[in-house]
XYZ file of C-alpha atoms in Angstrom:
671
model
C -25.157 -1.291 -18.757
C -21.756 0.290 -18.305
C -20.328 -0.094 -14.796
C -20.309 2.844 -12.461
C -16.900 4.359 -12.009
C -17.376 4.636 -8.267
C -17.218 0.848 -7.971
C -13.560 0.668 -8.876
C -12.485 -0.323 -5.378
C -14.383 -3.582 -5.709
C -12.976 -4.639 -9.031
C -9.623 -2.899 -9.240
C -7.774 -5.766 -7.606
C -5.064 -7.571 -9.456
C -4.442 -11.230 -8.954
C -2.976 -13.188 -11.843
C -3.061 -12.326 -15.502
C -3.570 -15.261 -17.804
C -0.580 -16.636 -19.652
C -0.106 -15.327 -23.140
C -0.505 -17.593 -26.140
C 0.719 -17.064 -29.665
C -1.779 -15.159 -31.710
C -3.765 -13.712 -28.821
C -5.039 -10.177 -29.013
C -5.077 -7.381 -26.503
C -2.367 -5.371 -24.846
C 0.045 -6.891 -22.392
C 1.292 -4.859 -19.454
C 4.676 -5.924 -18.117
C 6.765 -4.739 -15.222
C 9.045 -3.028 -17.710
C 7.042 -0.678 -19.933
C 7.987 -1.024 -23.611
C 9.608 1.821 -25.432
C 7.178 3.697 -27.669
C 8.261 6.871 -29.376
C 11.575 7.666 -30.933
C 13.027 11.053 -31.572
C 16.209 12.863 -32.509
C 19.033 11.471 -34.588
C 20.353 12.467 -37.992
C 18.092 13.417 -40.875
C 16.303 10.586 -42.628
C 18.387 10.965 -45.759
C 21.613 10.451 -43.798
C 20.462 7.416 -41.850
C 21.108 3.864 -43.033
C 18.110 1.673 -43.723
C 18.318 -0.160 -40.393
C 18.839 3.004 -38.315
C 15.223 3.138 -37.040
C 15.484 -0.424 -35.765
C 18.803 0.241 -34.024
C 17.470 3.460 -32.553
C 14.358 1.700 -31.216
C 16.522 -1.041 -29.722
C 18.746 1.550 -28.060
C 15.739 3.347 -26.629
C 14.383 0.041 -25.382
C 17.660 -0.706 -23.611
C 17.767 2.770 -22.059
C 14.142 2.493 -20.975
C 14.902 -0.919 -19.508
C 17.795 0.503 -17.516
C 15.572 3.319 -16.313
C 12.954 0.958 -14.955
C 15.174 -1.824 -13.696
C 18.373 -0.093 -12.647
C 21.618 0.283 -14.501
C 23.368 -2.527 -12.639
C 20.642 -5.128 -13.001
C 21.351 -8.131 -15.190
C 18.252 -9.258 -17.039
C 17.320 -12.916 -16.800
C 18.011 -15.046 -19.887
C 15.311 -14.903 -22.516
C 14.237 -18.527 -22.115
C 13.778 -18.143 -18.374
C 11.818 -14.943 -18.864
C 9.584 -16.706 -21.361
C 9.093 -19.644 -18.981
C 7.997 -17.394 -16.125
C 5.651 -15.377 -18.328
C 4.033 -18.364 -20.027
C 3.910 -20.952 -17.260
C 2.292 -20.805 -13.849
C 4.945 -23.229 -12.654
C 7.597 -20.717 -13.620
C 5.993 -18.074 -11.427
C 5.783 -20.542 -8.534
C 9.493 -21.311 -8.958
C 10.214 -17.590 -8.836
C 8.044 -17.287 -5.709
C 10.057 -20.104 -4.137
C 13.239 -18.147 -4.750
C 11.613 -15.003 -3.322
C 10.611 -16.876 -0.160
C 14.136 -18.214 0.324
C 15.647 -14.766 -0.175
C 13.125 -13.313 2.290
C 14.111 -15.925 4.884
C 17.794 -15.073 4.456
C 17.134 -11.317 4.690
C 15.007 -11.693 7.825
C 17.600 -13.932 9.477
C 20.360 -11.448 8.694
C 18.408 -8.503 10.086
C 17.459 -10.434 13.213
C 21.047 -11.477 13.877
C 22.432 -7.983 13.286
C 19.943 -6.252 15.581
C 20.408 -8.815 18.331
C 24.178 -8.383 18.081
C 23.818 -4.602 18.274
C 21.734 -4.831 21.446
C 24.122 -7.304 23.038
C 27.067 -4.990 22.382
C 25.347 -1.721 23.229
C 23.631 -2.895 26.401
C 26.196 -5.559 27.387
C 23.599 -8.338 27.331
C 24.334 -12.058 27.674
C 24.289 -13.964 24.415
C 20.716 -14.560 23.252
C 19.131 -12.370 25.960
C 16.242 -10.125 24.929
C 16.589 -6.471 25.885
C 12.951 -6.042 26.935
C 13.163 -9.070 29.260
C 16.374 -8.121 31.099
C 16.277 -6.045 34.277
C 19.996 -6.003 35.053
C 20.977 -3.280 32.590
C 23.050 -0.299 33.596
C 20.815 2.791 34.073
C 23.296 4.866 32.119
C 23.042 2.499 29.155
C 19.249 2.523 29.333
C 19.259 6.294 29.106
C 22.002 6.727 26.514
C 21.465 3.693 24.271
C 18.411 4.880 22.282
C 19.848 8.410 22.119
C 23.090 7.077 20.653
C 21.153 5.118 18.054
C 19.184 8.240 17.187
C 22.427 10.129 16.642
C 23.720 7.406 14.305
C 20.408 7.504 12.442
C 20.730 11.272 12.037
C 24.248 10.882 10.624
C 22.937 8.260 8.200
C 20.246 10.684 7.026
C 22.894 13.372 6.448
C 25.130 10.955 4.538
C 22.228 9.746 2.385
C 21.184 13.314 1.589
C 24.775 14.153 0.606
C 25.166 11.113 -1.628
C 21.715 11.063 -3.175
C 20.525 14.642 -2.901
C 17.266 15.793 -1.316
C 14.369 13.392 -1.752
C 11.334 14.586 -3.680
C 9.001 12.013 -2.141
C 9.079 9.264 0.489
C 10.222 5.775 -0.411
C 7.535 3.470 -1.779
C 6.488 0.673 0.554
C 4.866 -2.609 -0.608
C 1.280 -1.401 -0.084
C 1.783 1.772 -2.106
C 3.781 -0.102 -4.734
C 0.943 -2.539 -5.359
C -1.784 0.089 -5.159
C -0.270 2.704 -7.471
C 2.857 1.444 -9.203
C 2.053 -2.092 -10.313
C 4.504 -3.594 -7.816
C 7.557 -1.546 -8.844
C 9.779 -0.680 -5.884
C 13.224 0.846 -5.559
C 15.709 -1.680 -4.212
C 18.052 1.114 -3.165
C 15.304 2.767 -1.111
C 14.338 -0.595 0.372
C 17.901 -1.300 1.511
C 18.139 2.201 2.966
C 14.901 1.826 4.938
C 15.895 -1.639 6.156
C 19.216 -0.219 7.388
C 17.373 2.548 9.240
C 15.085 -0.069 10.791
C 18.049 -2.161 11.923
C 19.664 0.858 13.600
C 16.383 1.915 15.222
C 15.526 -1.505 16.619
C 19.115 -2.368 17.456
C 19.552 0.710 19.639
C 16.410 -0.064 21.637
C 13.865 2.339 20.097
C 10.325 1.064 20.591
C 9.772 -0.116 17.017
C 9.577 -3.543 15.449
C 11.550 -5.028 12.597
C 8.467 -6.043 10.608
C 8.521 -2.910 8.444
C 12.136 -3.559 7.490
C 11.442 -7.256 6.935
C 8.652 -6.627 4.443
C 10.384 -3.652 2.800
C 13.615 -5.435 1.951
C 11.941 -8.738 1.014
C 9.329 -7.076 -1.186
C 11.959 -4.792 -2.721
C 14.085 -7.795 -3.651
C 11.017 -9.573 -5.036
C 10.105 -6.534 -7.115
C 13.608 -6.248 -8.526
C 13.620 -9.958 -9.328
C 10.274 -9.645 -11.097
C 11.530 -6.697 -13.151
C 14.597 -8.727 -14.133
C 12.256 -11.425 -15.458
C 9.992 -8.811 -17.088
C 6.871 -10.308 -15.553
C 3.467 -8.791 -16.168
C 1.998 -6.176 -13.877
C -0.278 -8.601 -12.027
C 2.532 -11.125 -11.559
C 4.845 -8.425 -10.224
C 2.206 -7.456 -7.645
C 1.947 -11.119 -6.665
C 5.731 -11.374 -6.261
C 5.742 -8.317 -3.990
C 3.123 -10.096 -1.899
C 5.281 -13.233 -1.906
C 8.179 -11.224 -0.506
C 6.035 -9.864 2.315
C 4.569 -13.315 3.016
C 8.008 -14.885 3.277
C 9.232 -12.059 5.528
C 6.337 -12.220 8.001
C 6.406 -16.018 8.050
C 10.136 -15.962 8.758
C 9.905 -13.204 11.354
C 7.063 -14.736 13.357
C 7.452 -18.425 12.570
C 3.872 -18.379 11.269
C 3.493 -19.296 7.580
C -0.309 -19.074 7.582
C -0.218 -15.602 9.087
C 2.469 -14.623 6.578
C 0.408 -15.830 3.624
C -2.742 -14.023 4.721
C -0.722 -10.912 5.537
C 0.144 -10.851 1.841
C -3.421 -11.552 0.724
C -5.074 -8.946 2.952
C -2.497 -6.193 3.292
C -0.179 -6.360 0.261
C -2.084 -7.890 -2.661
C -5.547 -6.886 -1.483
C -7.414 -9.995 -2.517
C -7.348 -13.766 -2.260
C -7.612 -15.747 -5.473
C -6.793 -19.211 -6.673
C -4.173 -17.760 -9.010
C -2.228 -16.137 -6.154
C -2.690 -18.923 -3.592
C 0.123 -21.234 -4.645
C 2.972 -18.715 -5.096
C 2.150 -16.822 -1.888
C 1.826 -19.929 0.302
C 4.982 -21.458 -1.188
C 6.905 -18.250 -0.480
C 5.634 -18.160 3.111
C 6.617 -21.786 3.726
C 10.061 -21.295 2.193
C 10.698 -18.138 4.192
C 9.785 -19.885 7.424
C 11.907 -22.963 6.679
C 14.985 -20.962 5.674
C 14.745 -18.736 8.743
C 14.418 -21.718 11.094
C 17.429 -23.356 9.452
C 19.632 -20.269 9.761
C 18.847 -18.955 13.237
C 17.451 -20.485 16.376
C 14.315 -18.487 17.057
C 11.807 -18.819 19.858
C 8.113 -19.060 19.001
C 6.060 -15.881 19.184
C 4.693 -16.983 22.561
C 5.084 -20.239 24.442
C 1.932 -21.227 26.289
C 3.343 -24.571 27.323
C -0.049 -26.187 27.904
C -2.992 -25.022 25.812
C -5.271 -25.730 28.763
C -3.619 -22.798 30.523
C -5.815 -20.441 28.524
C -9.133 -21.894 29.688
C -10.674 -23.117 32.920
C -13.503 -25.013 31.220
C -14.746 -26.078 27.823
C -14.928 -23.055 25.516
C -18.493 -22.446 24.353
C -20.160 -19.858 22.163
C -20.919 -17.766 25.257
C -17.241 -16.819 25.455
C -17.859 -14.731 22.337
C -19.554 -12.065 24.471
C -16.515 -10.968 26.505
C -14.385 -11.389 23.379
C -16.576 -8.923 21.504
C -16.296 -6.471 24.381
C -12.506 -6.797 24.399
C -12.465 -6.273 20.618
C -14.329 -2.975 20.997
C -11.931 -1.840 23.725
C -8.922 -2.697 21.559
C -10.412 -0.765 18.630
C -10.594 2.384 20.760
C -7.058 1.858 22.050
C -5.721 1.311 18.534
C -7.219 4.589 17.298
C -5.708 6.435 20.260
C -2.260 4.973 19.549
C -2.373 5.914 15.860
C -3.463 9.449 16.660
C -0.791 9.600 19.360
C 1.920 8.942 16.804
C 0.557 11.768 14.640
C 0.430 14.082 17.652
C 4.096 13.420 18.476
C 5.096 14.060 14.857
C 3.308 17.411 14.880
C 4.871 18.371 18.187
C 8.341 17.521 16.885
C 7.676 19.523 13.731
C 6.341 22.491 15.718
C 9.303 22.393 18.111
C 11.719 23.324 15.365
C 14.101 20.460 16.160
C 16.097 19.629 12.993
C 15.029 16.424 11.305
C 18.455 14.862 11.723
C 18.476 15.643 15.468
C 14.904 14.541 16.210
C 15.728 10.789 16.509
C 18.428 11.506 19.124
C 16.021 13.651 21.115
C 13.310 10.993 20.822
C 15.773 8.309 21.842
C 16.617 10.287 24.970
C 12.911 10.403 25.864
C 12.509 6.667 25.260
C 15.567 5.943 27.395
C 14.141 8.076 30.185
C 10.884 6.105 30.007
C 12.825 2.836 30.236
C 14.726 4.182 33.225
C 11.661 5.522 35.037
C 9.223 2.747 34.158
C 10.695 -0.536 32.910
C 13.068 -1.781 30.171
C 10.075 -3.643 28.727
C 9.272 -0.515 26.712
C 12.476 -0.892 24.678
C 12.806 -2.445 21.239
C 9.991 -4.534 19.769
C 9.122 -6.267 23.024
C 9.693 -9.925 22.092
C 11.279 -10.817 25.410
C 8.652 -8.937 27.421
C 5.843 -10.703 25.568
C 7.394 -14.096 26.299
C 7.740 -13.119 29.936
C 4.079 -12.109 30.230
C 2.949 -15.468 28.880
C 5.309 -17.384 31.182
C 4.607 -18.296 34.797
C 6.807 -15.534 36.181
C 4.833 -12.942 34.224
C 1.548 -13.618 35.975
C 0.183 -11.866 39.038
C 0.759 -8.267 37.969
C -1.666 -5.809 39.505
C -4.005 -3.526 37.595
C -1.862 -0.443 38.261
C 1.311 -2.164 37.061
C -0.342 -3.393 33.854
C -1.912 -0.002 33.144
C 1.400 1.760 33.733
C 3.237 -0.665 31.445
C 0.626 -0.231 28.703
C 0.833 3.550 28.885
C 4.656 3.561 28.950
C 4.952 1.214 25.963
C 2.358 3.126 23.953
C 4.083 6.444 24.653
C 7.503 4.970 23.848
C 6.224 3.646 20.502
C 4.593 6.974 19.627
C 7.751 8.911 20.520
C 9.991 6.516 18.601
C 8.045 6.673 15.346
C 7.016 10.298 15.745
C 10.601 11.460 16.252
C 11.903 9.744 13.133
C 12.981 6.224 14.089
C 12.168 3.713 11.360
C 10.077 0.696 12.157
C 6.596 -0.700 12.468
C 3.944 -1.134 15.118
C 3.156 -4.773 14.323
C 4.953 -6.381 17.228
C 4.367 -3.420 19.525
C 0.641 -3.810 18.883
C 0.849 -7.525 19.750
C 2.597 -6.749 23.017
C 0.235 -3.892 23.875
C -2.744 -6.073 22.985
C -1.575 -8.817 25.329
C -1.260 -6.279 28.151
C -4.698 -4.867 27.291
C -6.159 -8.379 27.414
C -4.710 -9.045 30.851
C -6.000 -5.661 32.021
C -9.451 -6.556 30.712
C -9.331 -9.884 32.541
C -8.521 -8.060 35.787
C -10.964 -5.155 35.457
C -13.981 -6.707 33.733
C -15.084 -8.980 36.645
C -14.840 -5.996 38.979
C -16.942 -3.766 36.749
C -19.279 -6.489 35.462
C -19.308 -9.400 37.977
C -21.059 -11.929 35.646
C -17.951 -11.893 33.416
C -16.118 -13.837 36.131
C -18.238 -16.901 35.291
C -16.764 -17.354 31.821
C -14.095 -19.992 31.274
C -11.354 -17.813 29.820
C -8.199 -17.133 31.796
C -6.050 -13.974 31.692
C -3.785 -15.753 29.198
C -6.752 -16.342 26.894
C -7.714 -12.687 27.102
C -4.074 -11.828 26.388
C -4.191 -13.869 23.150
C -7.523 -12.294 22.177
C -6.333 -8.779 22.982
C -3.071 -9.383 21.140
C -4.933 -10.172 17.925
C -7.669 -7.544 18.336
C -5.320 -4.610 18.949
C -3.036 -5.708 16.107
C -6.043 -5.739 13.765
C -7.046 -2.261 14.907
C -3.595 -0.851 14.091
C -2.256 -3.064 11.305
C -5.406 -4.524 9.749
C -5.797 -8.050 8.390
C -8.462 -9.878 10.452
C -7.643 -13.300 9.024
C -3.925 -12.645 9.395
C -4.278 -12.114 13.132
C -6.742 -14.973 13.484
C -4.339 -17.434 11.892
C -1.524 -15.991 13.986
C -3.547 -16.845 17.102
C -4.198 -20.327 15.736
C -0.496 -20.928 15.109
C 0.355 -19.596 18.567
C -2.199 -21.579 20.548
C -3.006 -24.547 18.323
C -6.543 -24.328 19.701
C -9.505 -24.034 17.350
C -11.966 -23.016 20.117
C -9.726 -20.134 21.184
C -9.266 -19.186 17.534
C -13.044 -18.944 17.207
C -13.382 -16.341 19.953
C -10.323 -14.532 18.579
C -12.104 -14.288 15.221
C -15.111 -12.698 16.903
C -12.895 -10.143 18.649
C -10.916 -9.207 15.540
C -14.110 -8.762 13.503
C -15.509 -6.416 16.161
C -12.231 -4.498 16.322
C -11.778 -4.260 12.550
C -15.361 -3.165 11.895
C -15.248 -0.532 14.623
C -11.993 0.992 13.396
C -13.146 0.955 9.786
C -16.439 2.687 10.550
C -15.194 5.213 13.099
C -11.646 5.937 11.922
C -11.420 4.513 8.426
C -7.690 3.727 8.290
C -5.079 1.258 9.363
C -1.760 2.668 10.533
C -0.231 2.347 7.050
C -3.165 3.909 5.190
C -3.409 6.617 7.857
C 0.166 7.578 7.057
C -0.721 7.707 3.359
C -3.679 9.936 4.189
C -1.444 12.350 6.090
C 0.821 12.541 3.022
C -2.154 13.361 0.795
C -2.466 9.947 -0.876
C -5.985 8.534 -1.183
C -4.957 4.915 -0.612
C -7.290 2.873 1.587
C -6.029 -0.580 0.582
C -3.494 -2.301 -1.675
C -6.094 -2.799 -4.428
C -4.593 -1.886 -7.779
C -5.865 1.599 -8.590
C -2.750 2.722 -10.406
C -4.331 1.862 -13.752
C -7.078 4.404 -13.047
C -4.518 7.152 -12.589
C -2.779 6.165 -15.814
C -6.064 6.076 -17.774
C -6.164 9.840 -18.220
C -8.217 12.200 -20.321
C -5.074 12.953 -22.304
C -4.925 9.319 -23.398
C -8.637 8.957 -24.118
C -9.456 12.189 -25.952
C -9.764 12.691 -29.694
C -6.957 15.084 -30.522
C -7.084 18.235 -32.605
C -10.834 18.435 -33.175
C -12.133 20.983 -35.611
C -12.878 24.383 -34.112
C -14.862 27.362 -35.266
C -14.640 31.002 -34.295
C -17.516 32.191 -32.180
C -17.825 35.200 -34.547
C -18.519 33.019 -37.587
C -21.793 34.003 -39.308
C -24.538 31.438 -38.929
C -25.005 30.749 -42.675
C -21.286 30.148 -43.047
C -21.313 27.743 -40.087
C -24.328 25.841 -41.426
C -22.738 25.432 -44.873
C -19.485 24.158 -43.297
C -21.324 21.763 -40.960
C -24.366 20.289 -42.688
C -26.651 17.746 -41.072
C -24.927 14.386 -40.990
C -21.516 15.837 -40.201
C -20.041 15.497 -36.674
C -22.703 16.699 -34.298
C -20.455 18.753 -31.988
C -18.129 21.585 -32.899
C -15.916 23.410 -30.422
C -16.088 27.192 -30.588
C -13.175 29.473 -29.705
C -13.003 33.205 -29.161
C -10.823 35.711 -30.958
C -7.750 34.743 -28.919
C -8.194 31.033 -29.588
C -9.542 30.318 -26.109
C -12.258 27.759 -25.529
C -15.721 29.390 -25.641
C -18.141 26.456 -25.674
C -19.591 23.633 -27.759
C -22.084 24.079 -30.601
C -24.558 21.280 -31.275
C -24.885 21.106 -35.086
C -28.457 19.706 -35.259
C -29.645 22.313 -32.766
C -27.959 25.058 -34.812
C -29.811 23.932 -37.945
C -33.087 23.740 -36.036
C -32.608 27.206 -34.566
C -31.863 28.665 -38.003
C -34.891 26.926 -39.504
C -37.300 28.061 -36.778
C -36.137 31.687 -36.650
C -37.486 34.508 -38.731
C -35.597 35.561 -41.845
C -34.659 38.899 -40.323
C -33.641 37.474 -36.899
C -31.030 34.849 -37.615
C -29.374 33.499 -34.386
C -25.669 33.873 -33.771
C -23.298 31.145 -32.598
C -22.760 32.834 -29.239
C -26.438 32.181 -28.428
C -26.034 28.441 -29.066
C -22.917 27.771 -26.987
C -23.158 25.022 -24.386
C -20.841 24.164 -21.494
C -18.857 27.368 -21.817
C -17.463 26.915 -18.318
C -17.333 23.109 -18.312
C -14.268 21.375 -19.692
C -11.694 18.677 -18.925
C -7.927 18.828 -18.584
C -5.469 16.161 -19.822
C -4.307 15.192 -16.330
C -7.747 14.103 -15.112
C -8.224 10.374 -14.752
C -11.166 8.406 -16.044
C -12.966 8.586 -12.712
C -12.729 12.385 -12.626
C -13.932 12.588 -16.230
C -16.975 10.411 -15.557
C -17.830 12.548 -12.542
C -17.579 15.677 -14.715
C -19.984 14.178 -17.263
C -22.454 13.385 -14.481
C -22.134 16.846 -12.957
C -22.586 18.734 -16.223
C -25.156 16.304 -17.685
C -23.288 16.401 -20.978
C -22.412 13.741 -23.515
C -19.138 15.357 -24.598
C -16.733 17.902 -23.174
C -13.789 19.789 -24.603
C -10.265 19.151 -23.288
C -8.174 22.275 -22.678
C -4.615 22.725 -21.483
C -5.547 24.729 -18.372
C -8.070 26.988 -16.742
C -6.114 30.134 -17.621
C -5.067 29.672 -21.249
C -8.019 27.400 -22.214
C -6.306 26.242 -25.393
C -8.325 23.434 -26.976
C -6.486 20.113 -27.144
C -9.225 17.608 -27.880
C -12.726 16.313 -27.316
C -13.884 13.425 -25.128
C -17.296 11.766 -25.162
C -18.971 10.060 -22.238
C -19.664 6.902 -24.249
C -15.980 6.420 -25.120
C -14.968 7.084 -21.506
C -17.331 4.449 -20.137
C -16.360 1.988 -22.866
C -12.654 2.236 -22.047
C -13.390 2.075 -18.338
C -15.524 -1.038 -18.842
C -12.746 -2.690 -20.841
C -10.226 -2.016 -18.085
C -12.578 -3.334 -15.422
C -13.089 -6.512 -17.402
C -9.340 -6.922 -17.755
C -8.934 -6.486 -14.001
C -11.699 -9.013 -13.319
C -10.048 -11.589 -15.568
C -6.713 -10.925 -13.883
C -8.215 -11.528 -10.430
C -9.849 -14.763 -11.592
C -6.657 -15.944 -13.283
C -8.476 -16.454 -16.567
C -6.452 -17.122 -19.695
C -7.041 -15.302 -22.938
């Protein structure tokens, strides 16, 4: 039985395409699409014998420059062949990607820290969100100044590059729709915006810039080596894995970030390159800069007052549900701020400065902990001096940080909510630990301390906003080193993830895609569905017949045994319907001699047709809706000029072949 087209989300995941062998059959899809058609040039009589070959080579070079960039030097042929044919070659390339990611993350971290030290006159190595002795004037003006610089950068980029037709492609969209192809120029531009935004104190994290620049470099490297589509998607995941591992000092979390959020699936074929990239990124970053761990608990026993049992799952589940609701509110809050900024009429280039002024005012009125990503504030809340905050203080800090993050992103600052969600989750966990025993006294008997609830809340809220249950679970494991605590964290993140998925349906990234009109729910490779269009599948230039043709003439031209479907057109050449040849013969045979039917009485699907731009999923849905076995393909609903014919059987056959190719790619099977 042919697979149902609606199941594409389960199979359309790309892992690793098998290595090619000499003599194998079947098409190969590489990161650089091969040149196909040739056109133009002098007449055939004036061309030398080898002109077609030279012309094809020239087109191939131009097409290569179009995909890979004019300034990119292609890797030597032997190295390209090694990477394409050998799994070890891809692992070596992933190693290089991880090292490059570690260098990029270290550079961004150093630059942003230097910017904050200069702008806010901080001591060397001091974190902005953990310092109280900052001039009020600097707190107010710093983010606004950064917003002004960001606006000038936007103006300069628009002048140099012209107006953008669409937003830059991030790693998730690249893997979902474009086979891993990303623009390195756009990635550098977004990373620069992220550095300015975080460096001036806007409430955004560097994680978006980390993954964008690392994945962009990985994509460009893969294009230089002309790797296959599935391998390029894996390399983009390797870049993100190395970046997250380097940024958080957590290689396991980095690897599963790539599996869950960038590649979309875990497979044996992708395991080695992704893990190697994560380990290399972490090692390079540690060697280049001295970074503190995400949190420092000191003694793991500080998170429990007794032996952790399965009963501790109950309050963890409750905290997971609370974090799910908070995560949805934060994501909708960002959208609300964006709409308010758009409705206010503030120019796009001035919106970051205005938003920065609001964030600075929040820092001045509430606490500097709302500034930047919040690394220093998170460390402080897990240290001894960060304990003992009252319920009102924690609630006020949570609200101020959430509002600052929404204003920062909504007004145009570039950055992510990854670290902000960790910080907000830790505050939510401590709030839960303070409020829950008051509201439900039996919860006081469990053996988890406020620090344990902070770790659980940190992971649960991050899952609600970012996604990746296993990513956040392994992050908690690498932070605490405690398997029992990791077990209750897993329960909380499952509750949070399931609740958000069933009630809201999006992570923060996919929610942004939804607002742009993209139907992307995950990084699963669905780009091949969009490229498998009716225009590619149809049989071109089918025979047509005028609807005014006399029945005897039609029957003589289309006897039994000839193609069973003929497309009819009206006097202006517009599509009129499909005539079933056997039914036409039967109608003529069964009718009286003086009451011969006309073709117009036999037309089927006069108002049902396909267009070349429809993808295979849309075509299959049209066949189901019209209950037809074949439909005409026309150029548009107005002109209705016939271009071809497509049958349901051929559509399902091609779809089945593509699904099988995707399944083999996920399993890493060789041809």
